[in-house]
């Protein structure tokens, strides 16, 4: 590819700066001051002149090498030439400081002052010329970049960055030169006016470019959200980010130099903060903070003025949708409850409660999704996110989900219901409350047991009151000397006379066992489940009363013990 730069910018700057310093030096080589061993400042002045001469000679040699070199070697020589130019300017400034120090000590340095003053003025003029040429070179590069092919655009961009860095360096050099000339007592009006005008124009241009580049970056970010794997978009996005960073750095540098010249930069500091978000010491300025607060307040007022009616309408619509679906949820619960109550199917309390809860919750969830969609929320990604969250929660709550699964099985198979007397998981009592997670049991002595459904479903479930009728099993014993038919007749009369004993199935009285101390009868009447204990206690009481009245004895447990005694045999 043909070189895009007609002349190396680094070399151009070096030539311009050196031409001012060394021409003055060549003219003064024959009139260097004579230093004495007792005067260290004069010795320093002479050494500085000597250093200038050495750098001039090295620069002349490198200039010849640049002419014949090519490629990376040429760039290396140009870089060295630029470093020498900067060193020459530094040495001239040191000479100025040396002259001022000698004058403060009362020495006569008038001849040296004239020579150094001429050198300072030449360097200042050279720096201004270099700035103008660099600015023109950057303009040419911009035009070439717009017309360049994609494969050449990257190289031009790199060259533009290099020229821009050299321009910043030269501007800083000119600012330092003005400060040195002020300290030296020279007129800096022309240089200061040039630098102030250039920096004000440059800062305004950089601010505009930075805002345009930020808009380009924002637009590319939106495009990347739609096509995150597009390599071309990624490359363009990175290029724009680098360009934005370059504009930020340039504007920060320009603002710093403007502040050194006493120019107000509050607007630019505000813009830098808005773009980068970095809090620096420059933000502590009252003007910057006041400007930021004013801009934020204005933006907030504009946003509220523009969007408040629309937001208010959406909020009202959101609330109305929620109220409507809340009303619809209540209606749906009532409809489901009515359908369950009028159904001929036997539905457990748990199933009824679950059906009501699921119906109401489903209607409300659907209503919330509809309401959120009116606020601009994407329902699809939201549901996907809820699915992921549900998976994570399910993994973390495995035991709880096990209880839930057991609750579903209890719901389907209905081994018990609210109000049943059950024996489950080591506990006995009446079922007081049921859910899909746990069952609450109220024991016979009025204690509350909350048992996880997984423990209930994984063990034996005994439902004492599941059937409408129950058989009472009782055993009564009489003495061996009592009349068995008489006892049977008395027991039968007791059962027949009790109003809560069912005739069908027929009650049973049978001689069951000939025990160690009694003849045992089994008495087995059938009763309704809710009459179980009343009949049990009534029959037991009536048996004792009738047996006493009929002369039938209920023997105490007894056992005959026979003791066999053997006389000890006397030994012979």
XYZ file of C-alpha atoms in Angstrom:
572
model
C 0.000 0.000 0.000
C 1.239 3.514 -0.817
C 2.231 5.596 2.221
C -0.685 7.706 3.313
C 1.446 10.389 4.951
C 3.348 12.586 2.461
C 5.832 13.352 5.206
C 6.378 11.879 8.644
C 4.545 14.020 11.148
C 7.010 13.195 13.918
C 9.905 14.275 11.705
C 8.019 17.424 10.708
C 7.574 18.483 14.324
C 11.181 17.702 15.125
C 12.484 19.801 12.225
C 10.317 22.780 13.147
C 11.270 22.750 16.815
C 14.961 22.124 16.235
C 15.206 24.822 13.595
C 14.382 27.437 16.222
C 16.647 26.242 18.987
C 19.723 25.218 17.007
C 19.846 28.174 14.676
C 20.178 30.400 17.702
C 22.731 28.039 19.152
C 24.894 28.064 16.005
C 24.891 31.820 16.043
C 26.171 31.934 19.613
C 28.802 29.221 19.677
C 31.623 31.730 19.450
C 30.454 33.826 22.367
C 29.872 31.314 25.163
C 30.477 32.836 28.598
C 33.720 32.054 30.333
C 33.005 30.100 33.463
C 35.121 30.068 36.554
C 35.572 27.248 38.954
C 33.995 29.373 41.693
C 30.694 29.918 39.798
C 28.589 26.734 39.535
C 25.749 28.486 37.665
C 28.108 29.541 34.878
C 29.464 26.017 34.739
C 25.900 24.717 34.452
C 25.174 27.209 31.667
C 28.208 26.021 29.744
C 27.264 22.348 30.200
C 23.772 23.049 28.902
C 25.239 24.647 25.803
C 27.452 21.641 25.363
C 24.455 19.306 25.669
C 22.652 21.346 23.040
C 25.601 20.974 20.692
C 25.716 17.206 21.208
C 21.998 16.854 20.576
C 22.328 19.008 17.457
C 25.075 16.777 16.125
C 23.062 13.630 16.874
C 20.008 15.158 15.258
C 21.984 15.981 12.104
C 23.195 12.395 11.937
C 19.700 10.939 12.466
C 18.261 13.295 9.855
C 20.595 11.728 7.318
C 19.582 8.232 8.425
C 15.899 9.076 8.056
C 16.424 10.033 4.416
C 17.857 6.625 3.524
C 15.908 4.399 5.934
C 12.580 2.683 5.297
C 9.912 0.720 7.152
C 10.314 0.166 10.895
C 13.884 1.538 10.863
C 12.629 4.844 9.518
C 9.960 5.001 12.218
C 12.596 4.277 14.861
C 14.816 7.135 13.614
C 11.828 9.475 13.476
C 10.904 8.603 17.063
C 14.463 9.323 18.199
C 14.461 12.633 16.310
C 11.252 13.622 18.089
C 12.796 12.779 21.479
C 15.828 14.915 20.632
C 13.576 17.833 19.665
C 11.793 17.625 23.008
C 15.148 17.418 24.770
C 16.371 20.533 22.969
C 13.301 22.466 24.088
C 13.824 21.279 27.671
C 17.447 22.431 27.554
C 16.428 25.865 26.286
C 14.002 26.164 29.198
C 16.760 25.107 31.589
C 18.997 27.838 30.139
C 16.243 30.347 30.865
C 15.965 29.113 34.442
C 19.759 29.369 34.796
C 19.780 32.995 33.635
C 16.987 33.906 36.080
C 18.862 32.218 38.935
C 22.059 34.108 38.126
C 20.214 37.407 37.997
C 18.614 36.705 41.369
C 22.143 36.293 42.770
C 23.082 39.711 41.394
C 25.181 38.546 38.454
C 25.220 40.357 35.146
C 23.624 37.950 32.630
C 22.299 40.501 30.158
C 24.090 39.058 27.133
C 22.927 35.544 27.960
C 19.389 36.836 28.572
C 19.219 38.260 25.049
C 20.396 35.039 23.493
C 18.102 32.815 25.573
C 15.162 35.164 24.978
C 15.669 34.866 21.236
C 15.802 31.072 21.537
C 12.596 30.981 23.630
C 10.760 33.143 21.116
C 11.941 30.997 18.232
C 10.774 27.828 19.999
C 7.383 29.432 20.711
C 6.949 30.405 17.051
C 8.075 26.940 15.943
C 5.566 25.271 18.263
C 2.723 27.399 16.883
C 3.755 26.530 13.329
C 3.921 22.835 14.242
C 0.439 22.960 15.774
C -0.962 24.480 12.601
C 0.703 21.870 10.411
C -0.416 19.011 12.646
C -3.993 20.276 12.523
C -3.813 20.427 8.729
C -2.349 16.920 8.619
C -5.223 15.620 10.770
C -7.697 17.203 8.360
C -6.065 15.405 5.434
C -6.185 12.108 7.327
C -9.902 12.544 8.019
C -10.586 13.050 4.332
C -8.479 10.008 3.453
C -10.267 7.924 6.107
C -13.686 8.731 4.667
C -12.605 7.721 1.158
C -10.369 4.776 2.141
C -11.156 1.113 1.614
C -11.959 -0.932 4.756
C -8.541 -2.595 4.733
C -6.817 0.837 4.687
C -9.150 2.538 7.169
C -7.595 0.812 10.193
C -4.085 1.983 9.292
C -5.305 5.533 8.711
C -7.067 5.405 12.075
C -3.800 4.404 13.768
C -1.950 7.215 12.001
C -4.624 9.685 13.052
C -4.244 8.593 16.671
C -0.476 9.090 16.440
C -0.832 12.595 14.972
C -3.437 13.464 17.596
C -1.082 12.353 20.378
C 1.719 14.460 18.845
C -0.634 17.444 18.694
C -1.492 17.107 22.388
C 2.193 16.837 23.205
C 3.004 19.971 21.199
C 0.149 21.904 22.820
C 1.438 20.971 26.261
C 4.935 21.994 25.157
C 3.658 25.401 24.030
C 1.844 25.870 27.342
C 5.047 25.091 29.242
C 6.934 27.469 26.945
C 4.480 30.278 27.716
C 4.882 29.689 31.454
C 8.692 29.757 31.107
C 8.550 32.952 29.039
C 6.294 34.559 31.666
C 8.834 33.700 34.344
C 11.606 35.033 32.077
C 9.778 38.314 31.673
C 9.022 38.009 27.967
C 5.833 39.057 26.214
C 3.587 35.998 25.742
C 0.505 37.761 24.437
C 0.708 36.339 20.933
C 1.427 32.782 22.039
C -1.197 32.886 24.793
C -3.856 34.280 22.480
C -3.056 31.624 19.873
C -3.166 28.789 22.411
C -6.381 30.002 24.062
C -8.137 30.373 20.714
C -6.922 26.999 19.498
C -7.882 25.182 22.726
C -11.368 26.735 22.864
C -12.046 25.706 19.273
C -10.516 22.258 19.788
C -12.494 21.597 22.989
C -15.774 22.516 21.290
C -14.944 20.273 18.339
C -13.906 17.374 20.603
C -17.094 17.725 22.686
C -19.235 17.494 19.557
C -17.329 14.506 18.227
C -17.529 12.787 21.601
C -21.312 13.141 21.757
C -21.707 11.892 18.182
C -19.445 8.927 18.890
C -21.385 8.146 22.071
C -24.595 8.046 20.032
C -22.907 5.669 17.579
C -21.795 3.432 20.462
C -25.328 3.381 21.884
C -26.785 2.480 18.492
C -24.258 -0.329 18.055
C -25.094 -1.666 21.526
C -28.756 -1.942 20.525
C -27.827 -3.715 17.307
C -25.561 -6.108 19.228
C -28.429 -7.019 21.552
C -30.295 -8.285 18.502
C -27.220 -9.932 16.891
C -24.667 -10.688 19.645
C -22.648 -13.075 17.457
C -22.135 -10.693 14.524
C -18.340 -10.415 14.197
C -18.508 -7.312 11.992
C -20.719 -5.516 14.511
C -18.412 -6.489 17.358
C -15.400 -5.160 15.469
C -17.169 -1.902 14.653
C -18.325 -1.579 18.261
C -14.781 -2.008 19.603
C -13.498 0.571 17.107
C -16.147 3.062 18.208
C -15.365 2.417 21.863
C -11.684 3.104 21.233
C -12.564 6.263 19.319
C -14.793 7.422 22.174
C -12.009 6.760 24.693
C -9.652 8.787 22.511
C -12.063 11.742 22.384
C -12.500 11.555 26.164
C -8.732 11.601 26.731
C -8.232 14.489 24.270
C -11.008 16.581 25.815
C -9.688 15.916 29.310
C -6.214 17.048 28.214
C -7.577 20.155 26.489
C -9.712 21.035 29.525
C -6.689 20.716 31.802
C -4.660 23.125 29.639
C -7.597 25.542 29.421
C -7.867 25.567 33.213
C -4.149 26.413 33.399
C -4.889 29.430 31.175
C -7.853 30.488 33.340
C -10.571 29.446 30.876
C -13.863 28.115 32.270
C -14.287 24.383 31.539
C -17.310 23.546 33.714
C -19.434 22.473 30.721
C -16.727 20.153 29.429
C -16.138 18.615 32.875
C -19.853 17.941 33.141
C -19.851 16.284 29.739
C -16.840 14.138 30.642
C -18.580 12.968 33.818
C -21.777 12.116 31.927
C -19.856 10.064 29.369
C -17.389 8.270 31.659
C -19.171 8.321 35.024
C -15.786 8.746 36.720
C -15.685 10.954 39.815
C -12.515 13.065 39.799
C -11.251 16.056 41.768
C -12.373 18.291 38.907
C -15.991 17.545 39.850
C -15.465 19.151 43.267
C -15.605 22.561 41.608
C -18.721 24.494 42.565
C -19.446 25.458 38.970
C -19.197 21.856 37.793
C -21.462 20.552 40.566
C -23.956 23.353 40.026
C -23.973 22.677 36.303
C -24.488 18.950 36.825
C -27.354 19.514 39.261
C -28.937 22.040 36.927
C -28.662 19.693 33.955
C -29.999 16.710 35.919
C -32.874 18.789 37.244
C -33.693 20.056 33.774
C -33.555 16.564 32.311
C -35.775 15.248 35.097
C -38.320 18.017 34.579
C -38.314 17.462 30.815
C -38.709 13.727 31.273
C -41.568 14.124 33.745
C -43.297 16.713 31.563
C -43.020 14.498 28.510
C -43.772 11.118 30.051
C -45.963 11.829 33.104
C -49.347 11.683 31.297
C -48.411 8.444 29.561
C -47.021 6.919 32.771
C -50.078 8.021 34.761
C -52.394 6.444 32.205
C -50.406 3.184 32.258
C -50.414 3.059 36.067
C -54.176 3.641 36.168
C -54.683 0.981 33.497
C -52.400 -1.386 35.436
C -54.417 -0.928 38.645
C -57.748 -1.282 36.840
C -56.628 -4.543 35.235
C -55.528 -5.892 38.628
C -58.828 -4.885 40.242
C -60.798 -6.497 37.415
C -58.906 -9.786 37.669
C -59.179 -9.714 41.469
C -62.946 -9.465 41.083
C -62.833 -12.197 38.433
C -60.745 -14.353 40.792
C -63.366 -14.099 43.530
C -66.149 -14.938 41.085
C -64.250 -17.969 39.793
C -63.647 -19.208 43.359
C -67.341 -18.931 44.144
C -68.254 -20.790 40.958
C -65.822 -23.611 41.750
C -67.025 -23.839 45.361
C -70.642 -23.997 44.224
C -69.824 -26.680 41.668
C -68.061 -28.793 44.293
C -70.863 -28.433 46.821
C -73.579 -29.356 44.320
C -71.604 -32.210 42.811
C -72.565 -35.777 43.597
C -68.909 -36.692 43.882
C -67.370 -36.983 47.311
C -64.656 -34.351 47.384
C -62.205 -34.030 50.251
C -61.655 -30.756 52.050
C -58.063 -30.717 50.809
C -59.180 -31.093 47.200
C -61.788 -28.384 47.654
C -59.284 -25.983 49.204
C -56.652 -26.762 46.568
C -59.107 -26.283 43.719
C -60.198 -22.921 45.118
C -56.609 -21.757 45.671
C -55.402 -22.866 42.249
C -58.370 -21.269 40.499
C -57.954 -17.929 42.244
C -54.169 -17.907 41.868
C -54.303 -18.831 38.173
C -56.723 -15.998 37.409
C -54.611 -13.481 39.373
C -51.335 -14.587 37.774
C -52.860 -14.235 34.331
C -54.139 -10.798 35.317
C -50.705 -9.713 36.570
C -49.097 -10.815 33.303
C -51.696 -8.887 31.299
C -51.185 -5.800 33.473
C -47.392 -5.982 33.195
C -47.605 -6.284 29.427
C -49.426 -2.941 29.425
C -46.386 -1.423 31.162
C -44.141 -2.621 28.355
C -42.711 -5.659 30.148
C -41.840 -8.551 27.830
C -43.879 -11.468 29.168
C -41.963 -14.184 27.268
C -38.518 -13.528 28.796
C -40.208 -12.992 32.162
C -41.805 -16.442 32.041
C -38.498 -17.977 30.963
C -36.769 -16.285 33.876
C -39.433 -17.526 36.279
C -38.878 -21.043 34.939
C -35.160 -20.842 35.695
C -35.859 -19.412 39.146
C -38.385 -22.178 39.775
C -35.818 -24.825 38.856
C -33.280 -23.321 41.260
C -35.824 -23.055 44.069
C -37.016 -26.610 43.439
C -33.456 -27.924 43.643
C -32.880 -26.051 46.898
C -36.207 -27.174 48.446
C -36.191 -30.863 47.616
C -37.643 -31.907 50.992
C -40.467 -29.401 50.687
C -41.244 -30.636 47.198
C -41.295 -34.182 48.583
C -43.969 -33.090 51.039
C -45.822 -31.418 48.190
C -45.740 -34.603 46.106
C -47.000 -36.626 49.081
C -49.773 -34.050 49.530
C -50.803 -34.574 45.914
C -50.973 -38.351 46.492
C -53.097 -37.835 49.612
C -55.284 -35.509 47.570
C -55.789 -38.146 44.879
C -56.273 -41.251 47.073
C -58.073 -39.523 49.975
C -57.058 -41.872 52.817
C -58.505 -39.371 55.315
C -60.211 -36.000 55.432
C -60.713 -33.136 57.850
C -62.562 -34.380 60.946
C -61.401 -38.015 60.687
C -59.770 -39.761 63.638
C -56.484 -41.175 62.376
C -53.289 -42.824 63.518
C -50.407 -41.639 61.328
C -46.637 -41.293 61.754
C -46.837 -42.204 65.434
C -49.574 -39.689 66.238
C -53.256 -40.215 66.995
C -55.964 -37.595 66.818
C -58.566 -35.827 64.748
C -57.520 -34.207 61.456
C -57.907 -30.476 62.010
C -56.372 -29.018 58.848
C -54.870 -30.277 55.591
C -52.568 -28.716 53.004
C -50.349 -29.984 50.218
C -47.327 -29.724 52.522
C -48.463 -30.869 55.976
C -51.416 -32.196 57.985
C -52.439 -30.696 61.325
C -53.807 -33.198 63.873
C -55.542 -32.394 67.153
C -54.844 -35.205 69.627
C -57.459 -36.614 72.002
C -55.942 -34.601 74.856
C -56.063 -31.442 72.716
C -52.481 -31.150 71.523
C -51.660 -29.947 68.028
C -49.391 -32.041 65.810
C -48.136 -30.732 62.457
C -46.897 -33.738 60.473
C -45.196 -33.396 57.041
C -47.124 -35.217 54.352
C -44.043 -37.172 53.256
C -43.894 -38.862 56.694
C -47.606 -39.680 56.567
C -47.590 -41.073 53.037
C -44.459 -43.118 53.697
C -45.992 -44.874 56.718
C -49.156 -46.836 57.588
C -52.293 -44.682 57.653
C -55.032 -45.850 60.008
C -58.343 -44.038 59.612
C -60.433 -44.970 62.630
C -63.544 -43.093 61.531
C -63.454 -43.819 57.813
C -66.533 -46.155 58.042
C -70.018 -45.109 59.091
C -70.404 -48.119 61.434
C -68.007 -49.622 63.946
C -67.934 -52.797 66.026
C -67.172 -52.549 69.722
C -65.086 -55.443 71.069
C -65.525 -56.001 74.817
C -64.618 -58.928 77.094
C -66.420 -59.731 80.369
C -65.455 -62.573 82.717
C -67.631 -64.525 85.206
C -66.798 -67.074 87.859
C -66.571 -70.775 87.062
C -69.410 -71.321 89.531
C -71.851 -68.984 87.761
C -74.583 -70.053 85.347
C -73.353 -69.544 81.781
C -76.820 -69.401 80.057
C -77.962 -66.901 82.671
C -74.960 -64.696 81.993
C -75.527 -64.930 78.236
C -79.151 -63.897 78.671
C -78.238 -60.894 80.810
C -75.620 -59.697 78.326
C -78.083 -60.079 75.436
C -80.724 -58.071 77.295
C -78.245 -55.280 77.963
C -77.399 -54.991 74.267
C -81.011 -55.309 73.164
C -82.196 -52.592 75.512
C -79.596 -50.005 74.411
C -81.087 -47.665 71.812
C -77.763 -46.952 70.051
C -76.849 -50.581 69.426
C -77.698 -51.491 65.839
C -79.892 -54.490 65.054
C -78.105 -55.022 61.746
C -75.448 -56.249 61.891
C -76.705 -58.346 64.801
C -74.798 -57.963 68.088
C -72.780 -60.969 69.210
C -72.426 -62.552 72.684
C -70.240 -65.657 72.783
C -68.314 -67.694 75.328
C -64.822 -66.994 74.171
C -62.259 -68.287 76.645
C -61.840 -70.391 79.756
C -59.285 -68.390 81.578
C -57.154 -69.064 84.630
C -59.598 -67.393 86.980
C -62.703 -66.625 84.880
C -64.975 -67.698 82.068
C -64.695 -64.961 79.417
C -67.502 -63.750 77.136
C -66.912 -61.552 74.079
C -69.560 -58.888 73.540
C -69.519 -57.271 70.078
C -72.303 -54.792 69.335
C -72.377 -52.678 66.129
C -72.897 -48.945 66.466
C -72.624 -45.786 64.423
C -69.114 -44.413 64.396
C -70.063 -41.280 66.305
C -71.739 -43.420 69.065
C -68.733 -45.676 69.668
C -67.562 -44.377 73.016
C -71.037 -43.665 74.383
C -72.092 -47.274 73.821
C -68.774 -48.610 75.093
C -69.059 -46.762 78.369
C -72.827 -47.406 78.790
C -72.543 -51.169 78.204
C -69.589 -51.513 80.564
C -71.481 -49.683 83.319
C -74.709 -51.633 82.759
C -72.893 -55.012 82.820
C -71.479 -54.294 86.275
C -74.857 -53.179 87.611
C -76.797 -56.152 86.178
C -74.194 -58.709 87.213
C -74.394 -57.439 90.764
C -78.189 -57.527 90.664
C -78.329 -61.020 89.155
C -75.754 -62.460 91.538
C -73.176 -63.038 88.829
C -69.678 -62.514 90.117
C -66.744 -61.009 88.326
C -63.760 -62.853 89.807
C -60.460 -61.297 90.615
C -57.470 -62.736 88.791
C -56.225 -65.650 90.870
C -53.929 -68.645 90.606
C -53.645 -71.804 92.748
C -50.129 -72.604 93.872
C -49.369 -76.118 95.137
C -46.262 -76.529 97.310
C -44.729 -80.017 97.406
C -42.592 -80.724 100.469
C -40.010 -83.550 100.452
C -38.410 -84.801 103.677
C -34.678 -84.793 103.664
C -33.183 -88.310 103.596
C -30.971 -88.893 106.613
C -27.540 -90.109 105.685
C -26.418 -93.378 107.139
